XYZ file of C-alpha atoms in Angstrom:
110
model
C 0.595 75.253 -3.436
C -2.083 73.506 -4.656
C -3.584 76.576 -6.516
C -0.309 76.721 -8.104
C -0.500 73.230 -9.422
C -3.980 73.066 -10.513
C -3.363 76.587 -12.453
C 0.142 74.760 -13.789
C -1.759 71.656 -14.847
C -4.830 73.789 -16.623
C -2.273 76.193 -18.469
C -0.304 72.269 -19.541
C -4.037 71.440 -20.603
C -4.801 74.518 -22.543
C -1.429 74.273 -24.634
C -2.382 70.661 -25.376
C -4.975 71.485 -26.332
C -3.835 74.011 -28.913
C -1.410 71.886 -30.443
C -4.363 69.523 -31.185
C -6.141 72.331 -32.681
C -3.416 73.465 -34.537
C -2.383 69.609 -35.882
C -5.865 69.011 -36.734
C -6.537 72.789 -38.591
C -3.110 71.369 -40.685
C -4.276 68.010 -41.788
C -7.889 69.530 -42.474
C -6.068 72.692 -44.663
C -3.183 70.627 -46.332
C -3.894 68.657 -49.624
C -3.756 64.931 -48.170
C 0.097 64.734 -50.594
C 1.733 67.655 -49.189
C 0.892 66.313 -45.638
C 4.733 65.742 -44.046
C 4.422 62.656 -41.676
C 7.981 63.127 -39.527
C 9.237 59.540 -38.278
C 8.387 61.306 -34.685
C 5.321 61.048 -35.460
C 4.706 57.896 -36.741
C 6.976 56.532 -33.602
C 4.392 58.308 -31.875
C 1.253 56.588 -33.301
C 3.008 52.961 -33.122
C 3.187 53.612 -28.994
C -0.265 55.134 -28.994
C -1.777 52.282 -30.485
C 0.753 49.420 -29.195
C -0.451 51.094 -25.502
C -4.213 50.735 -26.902
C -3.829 46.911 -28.323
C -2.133 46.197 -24.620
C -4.943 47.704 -22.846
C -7.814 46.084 -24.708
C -5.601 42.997 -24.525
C -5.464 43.301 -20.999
C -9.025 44.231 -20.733
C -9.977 40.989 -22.824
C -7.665 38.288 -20.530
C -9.606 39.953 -17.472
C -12.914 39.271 -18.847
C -12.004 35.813 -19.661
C -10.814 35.163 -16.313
C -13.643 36.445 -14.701
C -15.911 34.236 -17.079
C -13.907 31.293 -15.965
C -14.089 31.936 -12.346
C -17.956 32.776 -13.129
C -18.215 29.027 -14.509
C -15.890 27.475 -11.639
C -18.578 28.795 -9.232
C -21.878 27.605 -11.456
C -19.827 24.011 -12.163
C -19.249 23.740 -8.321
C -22.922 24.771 -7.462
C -24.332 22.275 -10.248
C -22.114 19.477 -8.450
C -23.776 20.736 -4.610
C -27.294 20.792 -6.397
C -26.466 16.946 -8.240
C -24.793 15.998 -4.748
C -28.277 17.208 -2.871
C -30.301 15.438 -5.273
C -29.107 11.993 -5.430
C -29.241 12.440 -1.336
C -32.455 13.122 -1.654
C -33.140 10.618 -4.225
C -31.682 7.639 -1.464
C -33.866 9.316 1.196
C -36.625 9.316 -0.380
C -36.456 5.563 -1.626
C -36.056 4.527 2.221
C -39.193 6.493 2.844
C -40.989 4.667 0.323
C -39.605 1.370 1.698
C -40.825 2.065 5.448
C -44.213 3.569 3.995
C -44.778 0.021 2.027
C -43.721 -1.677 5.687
C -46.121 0.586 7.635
C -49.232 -0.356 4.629
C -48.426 -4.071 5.102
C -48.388 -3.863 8.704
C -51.698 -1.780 8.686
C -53.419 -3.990 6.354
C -55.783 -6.732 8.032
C -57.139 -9.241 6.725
C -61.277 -8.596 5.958
């Protein structure tokens, strides 16, 4: 059954194609004022590009939620790495303390 569909679908794809042909060949042959424009058809292009301003619309809100997870996760590592650094910051300080105890202790009298 498959065959069947497949040969279905490319004969659907073939007459498709054809009517493209055969719009475009009329728009291409037709002086641009004697060109009929049926309300069909311009119902048609306001879905076609309503369904293209959605997608692209949808398209943009992903991309803008991905950039704000992106800068959730760089604001929450720049927080870790500040965090980390003022711990570091308080260690090192008590090193320098029990370093200046250590020199003081060490230091004798000539």
């Amino acid at each position: 059954s498959s065959g069947i569909n497949a040969e279905y679908g490319d004969e659907q794809i073939a007459r498709k194609r054809e009517r493209q042909r055969r719009k475009e060949e009329y728009f291409h042959s037709t002086p641009v004022k004697q060109i009929k424009v049926t309300e069909k058809d311009l119902e048609a292009y306001v879905i076609f590009y309503e369904r293209k301003l959605s997608q692209i619309r949808s398209r943009m809100d992903t991309s803008i939620q991905f950039e704000k997870q992106k800068r959730e996760r760089l604001e929450a590592k720049l927080k870790y790495l500040l965090d980390d650094n003022e711990t570091l910051a308080t260690q090192l300080a008590g090193i320098r303390k029990d370093l200046q105890k250590c020199q003081v202790l060490t230091e004798t009298p000539v």
